[in-house]
Coordinates of C-alpha atoms and ligand atoms in Angstrom, one line a residue:
M1 CA -16.3 61.8 21.9
R2 CA -14.7 64.3 19.5
N3 CA -11.4 63.6 17.8
S4 CA -8.4 65.3 19.3
R5 CA -6.7 68.0 17.1
I6 CA -3.3 67.3 18.6
G7 CA -0.9 64.4 18.3
V8 CA 0.1 62.8 21.7
R9 CA 3.1 60.4 21.8
P10 CA 4.0 58.9 25.2
I11 CA 7.8 59.0 25.8
A12 CA 7.8 56.5 28.7
G13 CA 5.6 53.9 30.3
A14 CA 4.6 55.9 33.4
I15 CA 4.6 59.6 32.6
G16 CA 5.3 62.1 29.8
A17 CA 4.1 62.6 26.2
E18 CA 5.3 64.8 23.3
I19 CA 2.6 66.9 21.7
D20 CA 2.5 67.5 17.9
G21 CA 0.5 69.9 15.9
V22 CA 0.5 72.9 18.2
R23 CA 2.3 76.2 17.8
I24 CA 2.2 77.8 21.3
G25 CA 2.6 81.4 20.0
D26 CA -0.6 81.1 17.9
D27 CA -4.1 82.1 19.0
L28 CA -5.2 78.6 19.8
D29 CA -8.9 77.7 19.8
D30 CA -10.7 76.5 22.9
E31 CA -10.9 72.9 21.6
T32 CA -7.1 72.7 21.2
I33 CA -6.6 74.1 24.7
A34 CA -9.1 71.4 26.0
D35 CA -7.1 68.7 24.2
I36 CA -3.8 70.0 25.7
R37 CA -5.4 70.0 29.2
Q38 CA -6.7 66.5 28.7
A39 CA -3.2 65.3 27.6
L40 CA -1.7 67.0 30.7
N41 CA -4.2 65.3 33.0
E42 CA -3.5 62.0 31.4
H43 CA 0.3 62.2 31.1
C44 CA 1.3 64.5 34.0
V45 CA 3.9 66.3 31.9
I46 CA 3.7 67.2 28.2
F47 CA 6.4 68.4 25.8
F48 CA 6.5 70.5 22.7
R49 CA 9.4 70.8 20.3
D50 CA 10.6 73.6 18.0
Q51 CA 8.5 76.4 19.5
H52 CA 9.1 80.1 19.0
F53 CA 7.3 82.5 21.3
D54 CA 8.1 85.6 23.3
A55 CA 7.4 86.4 27.0
A56 CA 4.0 87.9 26.2
Q57 CA 3.0 84.9 24.2
H58 CA 4.3 82.6 27.0
K59 CA 2.1 84.4 29.5
A60 CA -0.9 84.4 27.2
F61 CA -0.6 80.6 26.7
A62 CA -0.3 80.1 30.5
R63 CA -3.4 82.2 31.0
R64 CA -5.5 79.8 28.9
F65 CA -5.1 77.3 31.8
G66 CA -5.5 79.7 34.8
E67 CA -4.2 82.8 36.4
I68 CA -0.4 83.4 36.5
F69 CA 1.1 82.5 39.9
I70 CA 3.6 85.1 41.3
H71 CA 6.3 83.2 43.1
P72 CA 6.8 85.0 46.5
N73 CA 10.5 84.2 46.7
Y74 CA 11.3 85.6 43.3
Q75 CA 9.1 88.7 43.6
G76 CA 11.0 91.8 42.9
M77 CA 14.1 89.8 41.9
Q78 CA 13.6 89.9 38.1
A79 CA 12.2 92.3 35.5
D80 CA 8.7 90.8 35.4
D81 CA 7.2 89.0 38.5
E82 CA 5.1 86.8 36.2
I83 CA 8.2 85.3 34.7
I84 CA 11.2 83.6 36.2
T85 CA 14.3 83.3 34.0
M86 CA 16.4 80.4 35.3
R87 CA 20.0 80.9 34.4
R88 CA 22.7 78.4 35.0
E89 CA 26.3 79.6 34.2
P90 CA 29.4 77.5 34.0
G91 CA 30.9 77.2 37.5
D92 CA 27.5 77.4 39.3
K93 CA 27.7 75.1 42.2
H94 CA 23.9 74.7 42.5
I95 CA 20.9 75.2 40.2
V96 CA 17.2 75.8 40.8
G97 CA 15.3 72.5 41.2
E98 CA 18.1 70.1 41.6
D99 CA 16.2 68.0 44.2
W100 CA 13.1 66.0 43.5
H101 CA 10.2 68.4 44.1
A102 CA 6.9 69.9 43.3
D103 CA 7.0 73.7 42.9
T104 CA 6.3 76.1 45.7
T105 CA 4.3 73.8 48.0
M106 CA 4.9 76.0 51.1
V107 CA 1.9 78.1 50.0
A108 CA -1.7 77.1 50.9
A109 CA -2.6 76.9 47.2
P110 CA 0.4 75.7 45.3
P111 CA 0.6 76.2 41.5
M112 CA -1.3 73.8 39.4
G113 CA 1.5 73.7 36.8
A114 CA 4.4 75.4 35.1
I115 CA 5.4 76.0 31.5
L116 CA 9.2 75.9 31.0
Y117 CA 10.7 77.2 27.7
A118 CA 14.3 76.5 26.6
I119 CA 16.1 79.6 25.4
E120 CA 19.7 78.3 25.5
V121 CA 20.6 74.7 26.3
P122 CA 23.9 72.8 26.7
P123 CA 24.9 70.5 23.9
Y124 CA 24.6 67.7 26.4
G125 CA 23.5 67.5 30.1
G126 CA 20.9 69.7 31.7
D127 CA 18.0 67.3 31.2
T128 CA 14.9 67.4 33.4
C129 CA 13.3 64.3 35.1
F130 CA 9.7 63.8 36.0
A131 CA 8.0 61.2 38.3
S132 CA 4.3 60.2 38.5
Q133 CA 3.0 60.7 42.0
Y134 CA -0.1 58.7 41.0
L135 CA 2.1 55.7 40.6
A136 CA 4.0 56.6 43.8
Y137 CA 0.8 56.4 45.7
E138 CA -0.8 53.4 43.9
T139 CA 2.2 51.2 44.4
L140 CA 2.2 51.6 48.2
S141 CA 0.9 48.6 50.2
D142 CA -2.6 48.8 51.7
G143 CA -1.0 49.0 55.1
M144 CA 1.0 52.1 54.2
K145 CA -2.0 53.7 52.5
Q146 CA -3.9 53.2 55.7
T147 CA -1.1 54.8 57.7
L148 CA -1.0 57.8 55.4
A149 CA -4.8 58.4 55.3
G150 CA -5.5 61.5 57.3
L151 CA -1.8 62.3 57.8
R152 CA -0.8 65.9 57.0
A153 CA 2.7 67.1 56.1
V154 CA 4.4 70.4 56.9
H155 CA 5.8 72.3 53.9
S156 CA 8.2 75.2 54.4
D157 CA 10.4 77.2 52.0
R158 CA 13.3 77.5 54.5
L159 CA 15.4 75.0 52.6
V160 CA 15.2 76.9 49.3
A161 CA 15.0 80.7 50.1
G162 CA 15.9 83.1 52.8
P163 CA 19.2 83.8 54.5
T164 CA 19.8 80.4 56.0
A165 CA 19.3 78.6 52.7
A166 CA 22.1 80.8 51.3
K167 CA 21.5 79.9 47.7
N168 CA 22.6 83.2 46.1
A169 CA 26.3 82.7 46.8
V170 CA 26.4 79.4 44.8
R171 CA 24.1 79.9 41.8
S172 CA 23.3 82.5 39.1
T173 CA 19.5 82.5 39.6
K174 CA 18.9 84.7 42.7
V175 CA 16.1 84.2 45.2
R176 CA 15.0 86.4 48.1
E177 CA 17.4 86.3 50.9
D178 CA 16.8 89.8 52.3
D179 CA 16.2 90.6 56.0
A180 CA 12.5 91.2 55.3
W181 CA 12.0 87.6 54.0
R182 CA 9.9 85.4 56.3
E183 CA 9.4 81.6 56.1
T184 CA 6.1 80.5 54.7
I185 CA 4.6 77.3 56.1
S186 CA 1.5 75.3 55.1
T187 CA 0.2 71.9 55.9
H188 CA -1.2 69.7 53.2
P189 CA -2.5 66.1 53.2
V190 CA 0.2 63.5 52.4
V191 CA -2.3 61.8 50.0
R192 CA -3.9 64.4 47.8
T193 CA -6.9 64.0 45.5
H194 CA -6.3 65.6 42.1
P195 CA -9.0 68.2 41.6
E196 CA -9.5 67.4 37.9
T197 CA -8.9 63.6 37.6
G198 CA -10.2 62.6 41.1
R199 CA -7.2 60.2 41.4
K200 CA -5.2 60.0 44.6
L201 CA -1.5 60.9 44.6
L202 CA 1.4 61.2 47.0
F203 CA 2.1 64.9 47.8
V204 CA 5.4 65.2 49.6
N205 CA 8.7 66.5 48.2
R206 CA 12.3 67.0 49.2
S207 CA 12.6 70.8 48.7
Y208 CA 9.6 71.8 50.9
T209 CA 8.3 68.9 53.0
V210 CA 10.0 69.1 56.4
G211 CA 7.9 66.7 58.6
F212 CA 4.4 65.5 59.5
E213 CA 1.9 67.6 61.5
G214 CA 1.9 66.7 65.2
M215 CA 5.3 65.0 65.1
T216 CA 8.9 66.4 65.5
E217 CA 11.1 66.5 62.4
A218 CA 13.2 63.7 63.9
E219 CA 10.2 61.5 64.4
S220 CA 8.9 62.3 60.9
K221 CA 12.2 61.6 59.2
P222 CA 12.2 57.8 58.7
L223 CA 8.8 57.7 57.1
L224 CA 9.3 60.9 55.1
E225 CA 12.6 59.7 53.7
Y226 CA 11.0 56.4 52.7
L227 CA 8.2 58.3 50.8
L228 CA 10.5 60.8 49.2
E229 CA 12.8 58.0 47.8
H230 CA 9.9 55.8 46.8
G231 CA 8.3 58.7 44.9
H232 CA 11.0 58.6 42.1
R233 CA 11.5 54.9 41.5
P234 CA 12.8 54.7 37.9
E235 CA 9.6 53.0 36.7
F236 CA 7.6 56.1 37.7
T237 CA 9.8 58.5 35.7
C238 CA 10.7 59.9 32.4
R239 CA 13.7 62.1 31.4
F240 CA 13.5 65.0 28.9
R241 CA 16.4 66.0 26.7
W242 CA 16.1 69.7 25.9
Q243 CA 16.7 71.5 22.6
T244 CA 16.4 75.2 22.0
G245 CA 12.7 75.9 21.6
S246 CA 11.6 72.9 23.6
V247 CA 8.8 73.3 26.2
A248 CA 7.8 71.2 29.2
F249 CA 4.4 71.8 30.7
W250 CA 4.0 69.9 34.0
D251 CA 1.1 69.2 36.3
N252 CA 2.5 70.3 39.6
R253 CA 0.0 68.2 41.5
S254 CA 0.6 64.8 39.9
A255 CA 4.3 65.1 38.9
K256 CA 7.5 65.8 40.8
H257 CA 10.5 66.9 38.9
L258 CA 14.3 67.4 39.1
A259 CA 16.7 69.5 37.0
V260 CA 19.8 67.4 36.5
H261 CA 22.9 69.4 37.5
D262 CA 25.3 68.1 34.9
A263 CA 25.7 70.9 32.3
G264 CA 29.5 71.2 33.1
P265 CA 31.1 74.1 31.2
F266 CA 27.8 75.2 29.5
R267 CA 25.2 77.9 30.0
R268 CA 21.5 76.9 30.3
V269 CA 18.8 79.6 30.2
M270 CA 15.1 78.7 30.7
R271 CA 12.0 80.9 31.0
R272 CA 9.2 79.7 33.4
V273 CA 5.7 80.8 33.9
Q274 CA 3.6 79.2 36.8
I275 CA -0.1 78.8 36.8
A276 CA -2.1 79.3 40.0
G277 CA -3.7 76.3 41.7
D278 CA -6.3 75.3 44.3
P279 CA -5.9 74.6 48.0
V280 CA -4.9 71.0 48.5
Y281 CA -7.5 68.4 49.5
Ligands
SIN1 C1 12.3 73.9 38.0 O1 12.3 73.2 39.1 O2 11.3 74.5 37.7 C2 13.5 73.9 37.1 C3 13.4 72.8 36.1 C4 14.5 72.8 35.1 O3 15.3 73.8 35.1 O4 14.7 71.9 34.4

């Protein structure tokens, strides 16, 4: 096995590592990209510090890992559909991503990952937490694993976009709420097999999963609530403190995440590019 060209320093027992020796704006060679992908597969989320790159370089780096995913609920809402700028202004009552979630799971092939770059961060507050969904699955009892085998969950975007979600009145980052917006629904297995590592993981999240296939939402609720809460036990998580120029690159299959809504009187501006993923098996 060849030596890695990058430094990889875990930041918690379960998930997350800081990467040294990479400048994202550079024209990185294929070996370095392979090392980054390996670190992502191993640690579920990786972090880079003191990075300086523009939007074009951001997209070029993302493209080394796959096609750029266009988020249907932000399409036409910002200057470039391939980029979502997440702006939190003082006084915002809500922010994007404040519940434990994986991104955009209402589509049939949810993004494999996202690369989030800190442009302006508060002096304190505004951290992001991540939770390993490998551990969430592996720590379930054999009986629960048997119950979940073959079960499919319904994922919808109705809680986070569209007129009834009514997000735009309470936050600076605007999402589609127009009359032409339509709910998108997909079903995915509750236990997913990661297409690269082959490991099983728990694939439900609070922003999008509304129930189980073949059951009412009321019937689904007790088990779904249990799984949602279990999925972010503290020992499955890490918490990232942002600085200007920090980057988080998460595997949207194996990690859930949550943006902590505690930036008080401060602005927070982040630039995100998502990478297309595979249908869920
Ligand atoms: C997101 O859910 O992509 C937002 C994460 C963050 O702003 O920390």
